[in-house]
Coordinates of C-alpha atoms and ligand atoms in Angstrom, one line a residue:
Chain A
X231 CA -25.4 -25.6 16.4
X232 CA -22.9 -23.0 17.5
X233 CA -21.7 -22.9 20.9
X234 CA -19.9 -20.3 22.9
X235 CA -18.3 -21.8 26.0
X236 CA -17.0 -19.2 28.4
X237 CA -15.4 -17.3 25.6
X238 CA -13.4 -14.0 26.3
X239 CA -12.0 -11.7 24.0
X240 CA -9.3 -9.2 25.3
X241 CA -7.6 -6.9 22.8
X242 CA -4.0 -6.0 22.4
X243 CA -4.5 -2.8 24.2
X244 CA -6.4 -4.4 27.0
X245 CA -10.0 -3.8 25.7
X246 CA -12.3 -6.6 27.0
X247 CA -14.9 -6.7 24.1
X248 CA -16.4 -10.0 25.0
X249 CA -16.3 -11.4 28.5
X250 CA -17.2 -14.9 29.5
X251 CA -19.8 -15.5 27.0
X252 CA -21.7 -18.7 27.2
X253 CA -24.5 -19.5 24.8
X254 CA -26.1 -21.7 22.1
X255 CA -27.1 -20.7 18.5
X256 CA -29.4 -23.7 17.9
X257 CA -29.4 -25.3 14.4
X258 CA -32.1 -24.0 11.8
X259 CA -32.7 -20.9 14.0
X260 CA -32.0 -17.2 13.8
X261 CA -30.1 -16.1 16.9
X262 CA -29.7 -12.5 17.2
X263 CA -26.9 -10.4 19.0
X264 CA -28.3 -7.1 20.0
X265 CA -26.8 -4.3 22.1
X266 CA -25.5 -0.6 22.1
X267 CA -22.5 0.2 20.0
X268 CA -19.2 -1.2 21.3
X269 CA -20.8 -4.1 23.3
X270 CA -18.9 -6.9 21.3
X271 CA -21.4 -7.9 18.6
X272 CA -19.0 -8.1 15.8
X273 CA -16.3 -9.2 17.9
X274 CA -18.4 -12.2 19.1
X275 CA -19.4 -13.0 15.4
X276 CA -16.0 -12.8 14.0
X277 CA -14.8 -15.5 16.5
X278 CA -17.0 -17.8 14.9
X279 CA -15.3 -17.8 11.6
X280 CA -12.1 -17.0 13.2
X281 CA -11.5 -13.6 11.6
X282 CA -10.7 -13.0 15.4
X283 CA -9.4 -15.5 17.8
X284 CA -10.9 -15.8 21.2
X285 CA -8.5 -15.1 24.1
X286 CA -10.0 -17.7 26.3
X287 CA -12.8 -20.3 26.0
X288 CA -14.0 -22.2 23.0
X289 CA -16.5 -21.9 20.2
X290 CA -17.7 -25.1 19.0
X291 CA -19.6 -26.0 15.5
X292 CA -21.7 -29.0 16.1
X293 CA -19.4 -29.8 18.8
X294 CA -16.1 -29.2 17.0
X295 CA -13.8 -26.5 18.4
X296 CA -13.4 -23.9 15.6
X297 CA -9.6 -23.5 16.7
X298 CA -9.0 -26.9 15.2
X299 CA -10.1 -26.1 11.8
X300 CA -8.0 -24.4 9.2
X301 CA -9.5 -20.8 8.9
X302 CA -9.8 -20.8 5.0
X303 CA -11.5 -24.0 5.1
X304 CA -13.7 -23.0 8.1
X305 CA -14.8 -20.0 6.4
X306 CA -15.8 -21.5 3.1
X307 CA -18.3 -23.3 5.1
X308 CA -19.8 -20.3 6.6
X309 CA -21.6 -17.6 4.7
X310 CA -20.8 -13.8 5.9
X311 CA -22.9 -10.7 5.1
X312 CA -21.8 -7.3 6.4
X313 CA -23.4 -3.8 6.3
X314 CA -21.6 -2.5 3.1
X315 CA -22.3 -5.9 1.3
X316 CA -18.3 -5.9 0.6
X317 CA -18.7 -7.0 -3.0
X318 CA -15.8 -7.1 -5.1
X319 CA -16.0 -3.8 -7.5
X320 CA -14.0 -5.4 -10.3
X321 CA -16.1 -8.6 -10.7
X322 CA -19.7 -8.8 -12.3
X323 CA -22.4 -9.7 -9.9
X324 CA -22.5 -13.2 -11.1
X325 CA -19.0 -13.7 -10.5
X326 CA -19.3 -12.1 -7.0
X327 CA -21.9 -14.5 -6.2
X328 CA -20.0 -17.3 -7.7
X329 CA -16.7 -16.6 -5.5
X330 CA -17.2 -19.5 -2.8
X331 CA -18.1 -22.1 -5.2
X332 CA -15.0 -21.2 -7.2
X333 CA -12.8 -21.0 -4.1
X334 CA -14.3 -24.6 -3.3
X335 CA -13.2 -25.9 -7.0
X336 CA -16.5 -26.0 -8.9
X337 CA -16.0 -25.6 -12.5
X338 CA -17.0 -22.5 -13.9
X339 CA -20.2 -23.2 -15.7
X340 CA -21.7 -25.0 -12.5
X341 CA -20.8 -22.1 -10.4
X342 CA -22.3 -19.5 -12.7
X343 CA -25.5 -21.4 -13.0
X344 CA -25.8 -21.7 -9.4
X345 CA -25.0 -17.9 -9.1
X346 CA -27.9 -17.1 -11.5
X347 CA -30.1 -19.4 -9.5
X348 CA -29.4 -17.7 -6.3
X349 CA -29.7 -14.1 -7.7
X350 CA -33.3 -15.4 -8.7
X351 CA -34.1 -16.7 -5.2
X352 CA -33.1 -13.3 -3.3
X353 CA -35.4 -11.4 -5.9
X354 CA -33.1 -10.0 -8.2
X355 CA -33.4 -10.2 -12.1
X356 CA -30.7 -12.6 -13.2
X357 CA -29.9 -10.2 -16.0
X358 CA -28.4 -8.2 -13.3
X359 CA -25.6 -10.8 -13.1
X360 CA -23.8 -9.0 -16.0
X361 CA -23.6 -5.8 -14.2
X362 CA -20.7 -4.4 -12.0
X363 CA -21.9 -3.6 -8.2
X364 CA -21.6 0.0 -8.6
X365 CA -24.5 -0.1 -11.0
X366 CA -27.0 -1.6 -8.4
X367 CA -28.7 0.3 -5.6
X368 CA -27.8 -0.4 -1.9
X369 CA -30.6 -2.5 -1.5
X370 CA -29.9 -4.7 -4.6
X371 CA -26.3 -4.9 -3.4
X372 CA -27.3 -6.2 0.1
X373 CA -29.4 -8.9 -1.9
X374 CA -26.3 -9.9 -3.8
X375 CA -24.6 -10.1 -0.3
X376 CA -27.0 -12.5 1.0
X377 CA -27.0 -14.6 -2.5
X378 CA -23.0 -14.7 -2.2
X379 CA -23.3 -15.8 1.2
X380 CA -25.6 -18.7 0.5
X381 CA -23.8 -19.6 -2.8
X382 CA -22.2 -22.7 -1.9
X383 CA -25.2 -23.6 0.6
X384 CA -23.2 -23.4 3.8
X385 CA -25.1 -24.4 6.9
X386 CA -24.2 -21.4 8.7
X387 CA -24.7 -17.8 8.0
X388 CA -23.1 -14.8 10.1
X389 CA -24.7 -11.4 9.3
X390 CA -23.4 -8.3 10.7
X391 CA -25.8 -5.4 10.6
X392 CA -26.5 -6.4 7.0
X393 CA -29.8 -4.0 6.6
X394 CA -28.7 -1.1 8.5
X395 CA -27.3 1.0 5.7
X396 CA -30.6 0.7 3.6
X397 CA -33.6 3.0 3.9
X398 CA -36.6 1.7 6.2
X399 CA -38.7 0.6 3.4
X400 CA -36.0 -1.4 1.7
X401 CA -34.9 -2.8 5.2
X402 CA -38.3 -4.1 6.0
X403 CA -38.5 -5.8 2.5
X404 CA -35.0 -7.3 3.2
X405 CA -36.0 -8.5 6.5
X406 CA -39.1 -10.1 5.1
X407 CA -37.1 -11.7 2.3
X408 CA -34.8 -13.1 4.9
X409 CA -37.6 -14.7 7.1
X410 CA -39.1 -16.2 3.7
X411 CA -35.7 -17.5 2.7
X412 CA -35.1 -18.9 6.1
X413 CA -38.5 -20.5 6.2
X414 CA -37.2 -22.4 3.0
X415 CA -33.5 -23.2 3.9
X416 CA -33.4 -23.5 7.6
X417 CA -29.9 -22.1 8.0
X418 CA -28.3 -21.6 11.5
X419 CA -28.1 -17.8 11.4
X420 CA -26.3 -15.5 13.8
X421 CA -27.7 -11.9 13.1
X422 CA -25.9 -8.9 14.7
X423 CA -27.9 -5.8 15.0
X424 CA -28.0 -2.6 17.3
X425 CA -31.9 -2.2 16.2
X426 CA -34.0 -4.0 18.9
X427 CA -37.2 -3.9 16.5
X428 CA -35.1 -5.8 14.0
X429 CA -33.8 -8.4 16.6
X430 CA -37.6 -8.9 17.8
X431 CA -38.8 -9.2 14.1
X432 CA -36.2 -11.7 12.8
X433 CA -34.8 -13.8 16.1
X434 CA -36.2 -16.9 17.0
X435 CA -33.7 -16.2 19.9
X436 CA -32.5 -12.9 21.0
X437 CA -29.1 -12.2 23.1
X438 CA -28.9 -9.0 24.6
X439 CA -25.4 -7.9 25.3
X440 CA -24.2 -5.0 27.5
X441 CA -21.0 -3.0 26.9
X442 CA -18.2 -4.7 28.2
X443 CA -19.2 -8.0 26.3
X444 CA -21.4 -9.5 28.8
X445 CA -24.5 -11.4 28.0
X446 CA -27.8 -9.6 29.7
X447 CA -30.3 -11.8 28.8
X448 CA -31.0 -14.8 26.2
X449 CA -34.5 -15.5 25.3
X450 CA -37.2 -15.6 22.6
X451 CA -38.5 -12.3 21.6
X452 CA -41.9 -12.7 23.5
X453 CA -40.3 -13.7 26.7
X454 CA -37.7 -10.7 26.2
X455 CA -40.7 -8.2 25.8
X456 CA -42.8 -9.6 28.9
X457 CA -40.2 -10.5 31.2
X458 CA -37.0 -8.2 30.9
X459 CA -34.2 -9.5 33.0
X460 CA -33.1 -6.2 34.6
X461 CA -33.4 -2.4 34.0
X462 CA -30.6 -2.5 31.7
X463 CA -32.6 -4.7 29.1
X464 CA -35.8 -3.1 30.0
X465 CA -34.2 0.5 28.9
X466 CA -32.8 -1.2 25.8
X467 CA -36.1 -2.7 24.9
X468 CA -37.4 0.9 24.9
X469 CA -41.0 2.2 24.9
X470 CA -44.4 0.6 23.7
X471 CA -43.0 -3.1 25.0
X472 CA -47.0 -3.9 25.5
X473 CA -47.8 -2.8 22.1
X474 CA -44.7 -4.6 20.6
X475 CA -45.5 -7.7 22.4
X476 CA -48.8 -7.8 20.6
X477 CA -46.8 -8.7 17.5
X478 CA -46.5 -12.2 19.0
X479 CA -50.2 -12.6 19.6
X480 CA -52.0 -14.4 16.7
X481 CA -55.4 -13.3 15.0
X482 CA -56.5 -16.7 14.0
X483 CA -58.8 -16.9 17.0
X484 CA -60.8 -13.4 16.3
X485 CA -64.5 -13.9 15.8
X486 CA -65.3 -11.9 12.7
X487 CA -68.6 -10.3 12.0
X488 CA -69.9 -10.8 8.2
X489 CA -73.0 -8.8 8.7
X490 CA -71.2 -5.3 8.6
X491 CA -70.8 -5.1 5.1
X492 CA -72.8 -3.4 2.4
X493 CA -72.7 -3.0 -1.2
X494 CA -70.9 0.4 -2.7
X495 CA -74.1 1.9 -3.4
X496 CA -75.7 1.7 0.2
X497 CA -77.9 4.8 0.9
X498 CA -78.7 4.1 4.4
X499 CA -81.1 2.4 6.8
X500 CA -78.6 0.4 9.1
X501 CA -79.1 0.3 12.7
X502 CA -75.3 -0.1 13.1
X503 CA -73.3 3.5 13.6
X504 CA -71.0 2.3 10.8
X505 CA -70.9 -0.1 7.9
X506 CA -68.4 -1.2 5.5
X507 CA -68.9 -0.4 1.9
X508 CA -67.7 -3.5 -0.3
X509 CA -67.0 -3.2 -4.1
X510 CA -68.7 -5.7 -6.4
X511 CA -65.4 -7.8 -6.5
X512 CA -65.3 -8.0 -3.0
X513 CA -62.6 -5.3 -2.1
X514 CA -63.2 -2.7 1.0
X515 CA -64.2 0.6 -0.3
X516 CA -64.6 2.6 3.0
X517 CA -66.7 3.0 6.0
X518 CA -70.1 4.6 5.8
X519 CA -72.3 5.9 8.5
X520 CA -75.4 3.6 9.2
X521 CA -77.6 6.6 8.1
X522 CA -76.2 6.7 4.7
X523 CA -74.7 10.1 5.1
X524 CA -71.2 11.3 4.0
X525 CA -68.4 10.1 2.0
X526 CA -66.7 6.6 2.5
X527 CA -64.1 7.1 5.4
X528 CA -60.7 5.3 5.7
X529 CA -60.1 1.8 6.8
X530 CA -57.4 -0.5 7.8
X531 CA -57.0 -4.0 6.9
X532 CA -55.2 -7.2 8.2
X533 CA -54.8 -10.9 7.5
X534 CA -56.5 -12.9 10.1
X535 CA -54.2 -16.0 10.7
X536 CA -51.2 -14.3 9.2
X537 CA -50.8 -10.9 10.7
X538 CA -50.5 -10.3 14.3
X539 CA -52.7 -8.5 17.1
X540 CA -50.5 -5.6 16.5
X541 CA -51.4 -5.3 12.8
X542 CA -55.3 -5.9 13.8
X543 CA -55.0 -3.1 16.3
X544 CA -53.4 -0.6 13.9
X545 CA -56.0 -1.5 11.2
X546 CA -58.8 -0.8 13.9
X547 CA -57.1 2.5 15.0
X548 CA -57.1 3.8 11.3
X549 CA -60.8 3.7 10.9
X550 CA -63.3 6.0 12.4
X551 CA -65.6 2.7 13.3
X552 CA -62.8 1.5 15.5
X553 CA -63.0 -1.7 13.5
X554 CA -60.5 -3.7 11.7
X555 CA -61.3 -5.1 8.3
X556 CA -60.1 -8.7 7.7
X557 CA -59.2 -9.3 4.1
X558 CA -58.0 -12.7 2.5
X559 CA -54.9 -13.5 0.5
X560 CA -56.7 -12.0 -2.6
X561 CA -57.5 -8.9 -0.8
X562 CA -61.3 -9.6 -0.6
X563 CA -63.2 -8.9 2.6
X564 CA -63.9 -12.0 4.8
X565 CA -65.2 -9.9 7.9
X566 CA -64.7 -7.4 10.4
X567 CA -63.3 -7.3 13.8
X568 CA -65.2 -5.2 16.2
X569 CA -63.8 -3.1 18.9
X570 CA -65.4 -5.5 21.4
X571 CA -63.8 -8.3 19.7
X572 CA -60.5 -6.8 19.8
X573 CA -60.9 -5.7 23.3
X574 CA -61.6 -9.3 24.6
X575 CA -58.5 -10.5 22.7
X576 CA -56.3 -7.8 24.1
X577 CA -57.4 -8.5 27.5
X578 CA -56.7 -12.2 27.2
X579 CA -53.4 -11.4 25.7
X580 CA -52.7 -9.0 28.7
X581 CA -53.3 -12.2 31.0
X582 CA -51.3 -14.5 29.0
Chain B
X229 CA 19.5 30.9 -31.0
X230 CA 16.2 32.7 -30.9
X231 CA 15.5 34.8 -33.8
X232 CA 17.9 33.6 -36.6
X233 CA 16.9 30.0 -36.3
X234 CA 13.4 30.5 -36.3
X235 CA 13.8 32.7 -39.3
X236 CA 15.6 30.0 -41.0
X237 CA 13.2 27.2 -40.4
X238 CA 10.6 29.5 -41.9
X239 CA 13.1 30.3 -44.7
X240 CA 13.6 26.5 -45.3
X241 CA 10.2 25.3 -44.7
X242 CA 8.9 21.7 -44.4
X243 CA 10.2 20.3 -47.4
X244 CA 13.9 20.7 -46.4
X245 CA 12.7 19.1 -42.8
X246 CA 11.1 16.0 -44.5
X247 CA 14.0 16.1 -47.0
X248 CA 16.4 15.8 -44.0
X249 CA 14.6 13.1 -42.5
X250 CA 14.2 11.1 -45.3
X251 CA 18.1 11.3 -46.1
X252 CA 19.0 10.4 -42.3
X253 CA 16.3 7.8 -41.6
X254 CA 18.5 4.8 -42.8
X255 CA 22.0 6.0 -43.6
X256 CA 23.4 2.5 -43.1
X257 CA 26.0 4.1 -40.7
X258 CA 25.8 4.4 -37.0
X259 CA 23.7 7.2 -35.7
X260 CA 21.0 7.1 -38.5
X261 CA 17.7 8.3 -37.1
X262 CA 16.3 4.9 -37.3
X263 CA 19.1 3.6 -34.9
X264 CA 18.6 6.4 -32.5
X265 CA 15.0 5.7 -32.3
X266 CA 15.8 2.0 -31.7
X267 CA 18.2 3.2 -28.6
X268 CA 15.7 5.4 -27.4
X269 CA 13.1 2.7 -27.2
X270 CA 15.3 0.4 -25.4
X271 CA 16.6 3.1 -22.9
X272 CA 13.0 4.2 -22.2
X273 CA 11.2 0.9 -22.1
X274 CA 13.8 -1.1 -20.1
X275 CA 13.2 1.2 -17.2
X276 CA 9.4 1.2 -17.4
X277 CA 9.4 -2.6 -17.3
X278 CA 12.1 -3.0 -14.8
X279 CA 10.7 -0.2 -12.8
X280 CA 7.3 -2.1 -12.5
X281 CA 8.9 -5.4 -11.8
X282 CA 10.9 -4.0 -9.0
X283 CA 8.3 -1.6 -7.5
X284 CA 5.6 -4.5 -7.2
X285 CA 7.3 -6.5 -4.6
X286 CA 8.7 -3.4 -3.0
X287 CA 5.1 -2.1 -2.9
X288 CA 3.7 -5.2 -1.6
X289 CA 6.3 -5.5 1.4
X290 CA 5.7 -1.6 2.0
X291 CA 1.9 -2.4 2.3
X292 CA 2.4 -5.2 4.4
X293 CA 5.0 -3.8 6.8
X294 CA 4.1 -0.1 6.8
X295 CA 7.5 0.8 8.7
X296 CA 9.3 -0.2 5.5
X297 CA 7.2 2.2 3.4
X298 CA 8.9 5.7 4.2
X299 CA 12.6 4.7 4.2
X300 CA 12.3 2.8 1.1
X301 CA 10.2 5.6 -0.6
X302 CA 12.6 8.0 0.7
X303 CA 15.6 6.4 -0.9
X304 CA 14.3 6.6 -4.4
X305 CA 13.0 10.1 -3.8
X306 CA 16.5 11.2 -3.0
X307 CA 18.1 9.3 -6.3
X308 CA 15.0 11.3 -8.1
X309 CA 16.2 14.6 -6.6
X310 CA 19.8 14.1 -7.5
X311 CA 20.8 16.1 -10.9
X312 CA 21.3 13.7 -13.5
X313 CA 24.8 14.6 -14.5
X314 CA 26.5 13.6 -11.2
X315 CA 24.8 10.5 -11.3
X316 CA 25.9 9.7 -14.8
X317 CA 29.4 10.6 -13.6
X318 CA 29.3 8.2 -10.7
X319 CA 27.9 5.4 -12.9
X320 CA 30.2 5.9 -15.7
X321 CA 32.9 4.6 -13.5
X322 CA 30.8 1.6 -13.1
X323 CA 29.0 0.7 -16.3
X324 CA 31.1 3.1 -18.7
X325 CA 29.5 5.2 -21.5
X326 CA 26.8 2.7 -22.1
X327 CA 23.1 2.6 -22.4
X328 CA 23.0 0.9 -18.6
X329 CA 24.4 4.2 -17.4
X330 CA 21.2 5.9 -18.6
X331 CA 18.8 2.8 -17.7
X332 CA 19.8 2.8 -14.3
X333 CA 18.8 6.2 -13.1
X334 CA 15.7 5.9 -15.1
X335 CA 14.7 2.8 -13.5
X336 CA 15.3 4.4 -10.1
X337 CA 13.1 7.3 -11.2
X338 CA 10.2 4.9 -12.2
X339 CA 10.4 3.3 -8.9
X340 CA 10.3 6.6 -7.1
X341 CA 6.7 7.1 -9.0
X342 CA 5.4 3.3 -9.2
X343 CA 6.3 2.4 -5.4
X344 CA 3.8 5.0 -4.0
X345 CA 1.4 4.0 -7.1
X346 CA 1.3 0.3 -5.8
X347 CA 1.3 1.3 -2.3
X348 CA -1.7 3.7 -2.9
X349 CA -3.4 1.2 -5.3
X350 CA -3.4 -1.4 -2.5
X351 CA -4.4 1.3 -0.1
X352 CA -7.5 1.7 -2.3
X353 CA -9.0 -1.4 -1.4
X354 CA -11.9 -0.8 0.7
X355 CA -11.6 -2.3 4.0
X356 CA -15.1 -3.9 3.6
X357 CA -14.0 -5.5 0.6
X358 CA -10.6 -7.0 2.0
X359 CA -12.9 -8.2 5.1
X360 CA -15.3 -10.0 3.2
X361 CA -12.6 -11.6 1.0
X362 CA -11.2 -13.0 4.3
X363 CA -14.5 -14.0 5.7
X364 CA -15.0 -16.1 2.5
X365 CA -12.0 -18.1 2.8
X366 CA -9.5 -16.6 0.4
X367 CA -5.9 -17.5 1.5
X368 CA -3.7 -14.5 1.8
X369 CA -2.0 -15.2 -1.7
X370 CA -5.2 -15.8 -3.7
X371 CA -6.8 -12.5 -1.9
X372 CA -3.9 -10.5 -3.2
X373 CA -3.9 -11.9 -6.7
X374 CA -7.7 -12.2 -7.2
X375 CA -9.0 -9.2 -5.3
X376 CA -6.2 -6.7 -4.1
X377 CA -4.1 -6.4 -7.0
X378 CA -6.9 -6.2 -9.6
X379 CA -8.3 -3.4 -7.6
X380 CA -4.9 -1.7 -7.4
X381 CA -4.5 -1.7 -11.2
X382 CA -6.2 1.6 -12.0
X383 CA -3.9 3.4 -9.5
X384 CA -0.9 1.8 -10.7
X385 CA -1.6 2.2 -14.4
X386 CA -2.2 5.9 -13.7
X387 CA 1.3 6.0 -12.2
X388 CA 2.8 4.0 -15.3
X389 CA 1.5 6.6 -17.7
X390 CA 3.5 9.3 -15.7
X391 CA 6.6 7.1 -15.8
X392 CA 6.1 6.0 -19.5
X393 CA 6.0 9.5 -20.7
X394 CA 8.4 11.0 -18.4
X395 CA 11.0 8.2 -19.0
X396 CA 10.7 8.6 -23.0
X397 CA 11.3 12.2 -22.5
X398 CA 14.1 11.8 -19.9
X399 CA 16.4 9.6 -22.2
X400 CA 17.4 12.6 -24.0
X401 CA 19.4 13.4 -20.9
X402 CA 21.6 10.6 -21.8
X403 CA 23.0 12.5 -24.7
X404 CA 25.2 14.2 -22.0
X405 CA 27.2 11.0 -22.0
X406 CA 26.8 10.1 -25.8
X407 CA 24.0 7.9 -25.0
X408 CA 20.7 10.0 -25.7
X409 CA 18.8 8.0 -28.3
X410 CA 16.8 10.7 -30.1
X411 CA 18.3 13.2 -27.7
X412 CA 21.5 12.9 -29.8
X413 CA 19.9 14.9 -32.4
X414 CA 19.7 17.9 -30.1
X415 CA 23.5 18.0 -29.2
X416 CA 24.4 17.8 -32.8
X417 CA 22.3 20.8 -33.6
X418 CA 24.0 22.4 -30.8
X419 CA 27.4 22.1 -32.2
X420 CA 26.1 23.0 -35.7
X421 CA 23.1 25.1 -35.8
X422 CA 20.7 23.5 -38.1
X423 CA 17.2 22.9 -37.2
X424 CA 15.6 19.9 -38.7
X425 CA 17.3 17.4 -36.6
X426 CA 15.9 19.2 -33.7
X427 CA 12.5 19.2 -34.8
X428 CA 12.5 15.6 -35.9
X429 CA 13.9 14.7 -32.6
X430 CA 11.0 16.5 -30.7
X431 CA 8.4 15.3 -33.1
X432 CA 9.6 11.7 -32.6
X433 CA 9.9 11.8 -28.9
X434 CA 6.4 13.2 -28.3
X435 CA 4.9 10.8 -30.9
X436 CA 6.7 8.1 -28.8
X437 CA 5.0 9.3 -25.8
X438 CA 1.9 9.5 -27.3
X439 CA 1.8 6.2 -28.6
X440 CA 3.1 4.9 -25.2
X441 CA 0.1 6.6 -23.4
X442 CA -2.4 5.5 -26.1
X443 CA -1.4 1.9 -25.4
X444 CA -1.6 2.4 -21.5
X445 CA -5.0 3.9 -21.9
X446 CA -5.9 0.7 -23.9
X447 CA -4.6 -1.4 -21.4
X448 CA -6.7 0.2 -19.0
X449 CA -9.9 -0.2 -20.8
X450 CA -9.1 -3.9 -21.5
X451 CA -7.8 -4.6 -17.9
X452 CA -10.4 -2.7 -16.0
X453 CA -13.8 -2.6 -17.6
X454 CA -15.5 -2.0 -14.1
X455 CA -13.8 1.5 -13.9
X456 CA -14.9 2.4 -17.6
X457 CA -18.3 1.4 -16.5
X458 CA -18.5 3.6 -13.7
X459 CA -17.4 6.6 -15.6
X460 CA -20.2 5.8 -18.1
X461 CA -22.8 5.8 -15.6
Ligands
ATP722 N1 -8.9 -4.4 16.9 C1 -9.2 -3.8 18.2 N2 -8.4 -3.5 19.2 C2 -8.7 -2.7 20.3 N3 -10.1 -2.7 20.6 C3 -11.0 -3.0 19.8 C4 -10.8 -3.6 18.4 N4 -11.8 -4.2 17.7 C5 -12.7 -3.7 18.6 N5 -12.2 -3.1 19.8 C6 -13.2 -2.8 20.8 O1 -13.8 -3.7 21.3 C7 -15.1 -3.4 21.7 C8 -16.4 -4.2 21.0 O2 -16.2 -4.0 19.7 P1 -17.0 -4.5 18.6 O3 -16.6 -4.1 17.3 O4 -17.3 -5.9 18.8 O5 -18.3 -3.7 18.9 P2 -19.7 -3.7 18.2 O6 -20.8 -4.2 19.3 O7 -19.9 -4.5 17.0 O8 -20.3 -2.1 18.0 P3 -20.9 -1.5 16.8 O9 -22.6 -1.6 17.1 O10 -20.6 0.0 17.2 O11 -20.7 -2.2 15.4 C9 -15.3 -1.9 21.6 O12 -15.1 -1.1 22.9 C10 -14.1 -1.7 20.5 O13 -13.6 -0.2 20.8
MG723 MG1 -20.2 -4.1 15.0

């Protein structure tokens, strides 16, 4: 656990970057610092590994003040990932990843094989280990950055806008990857971003900071969306709070209808306005009118239990029938969530 | 001495050039071409090596304490700007008509070029790379040796190539005080207009410069494969 105990940082020029910050980042959870530019996110993060020293107050790592730990020793036990990845241009990828193990005095062979293992773990081909950083794409470099931070298996990981320099598709996959890794590794992660959607997606807890380095609200994402503490937080969360909150409503309770599917060769005769054509191997083909006229229309899918209500609703809005197609892990249709069922679930979500 | 000398060269032709070279390469007496080549090597290599050895700590200090940089670089630039002859005059009173009198100013010239190269080289380390080295728990010394200096190598080597070639060429100026290495071949020709020694001198100096440059390019390839790989991509 990382504890900020009334921490203030005043720079030499008088700028107060962090003002009397007290909060805890619990062990094994992702705590996100989010806020507008200049609100002191980076400063707060760097005070944890003492790249910046606090002016007042204390930061505790599992109860021990970081001020009492020799900085290099402290830092070797804390993984650090930054926006530009910060890879060493003159070292091969494998040696980049092996950096901290080597600093810790592991022997070369062991450090290298650990590095290879980690490359695989973050979804890279271990053959890339022999390349130099500039031979990798931005997204790949960022994965290497994560692998390097994890190399010595530190209990704590600090991440400063690690995914903001890559395009939205790569960013989404890196975020998913991080969540997958975290499910396996259970690190104590402090993650800095200025993107509230990223904060809500990744954070177990989100700390919203305002300019001047003061904590505006600390809450889990769902609470943050439903009960913003004040106008600043409300404004920072932006529009669509209601829709976004559906991300935290599950779909496992949805009653699915299984009587709305027809074989692909369907030629009319259903009393329903829309029926779902399904191929021989069980995959969705498209929506057909109950009287059999016209071509198959587009459909949207979600995985019940895994995807959120937001995905289910999105899937429903993609099809002319207003129904969302539920598919299993294998992509085969397991049922259909009708407009009425979704409606009821939404009403329930609005109450709760 | 334009027209008649050139005419004579053409009249004499290469055979006499080669003949002169073969006769004078190793006469067994002082002042043979072989000796001059040896002197030339010593007087150009010592400043290159000494320049690098001195420019490194000066550059590191200048990069660490920025206020040191301008005054230090200024001193070496002023020395660089001084005409060689008065510098020799001044030094002769201390070191006499020796090789040292040539080596000292050339070392200053080398530093004048290499000091900015070291400072720029260290400046070429991207800030995020330095920061991530700090964050990973490098001690300052280890960071310098394992991260910052290796990244500075291409810029320093580029400076070293300039220094090597200019130093090899500048040694000839030492002929003014009788310590010019291969440059001595030029002064002799001046007293007695005879071309072969001049040609031999020029060819050997250029060859020396090319060899030195080639060795440095080779060093660059071996030391910084990551730069070569970047070009290939
Ligand atoms: N070395 C410094 N000296 C003086 N002021 C600084 C220094 N570093 C940061 N600041 C100031 O402290 C405040 C917080 O900076 P910080 O870098 O922590 O912000 P941030 O939340 O990370 O912003 P961003 O989202 O733009 O990265 C800013 O007003 C900044 O100008
Ligand atoms: Mg920042």
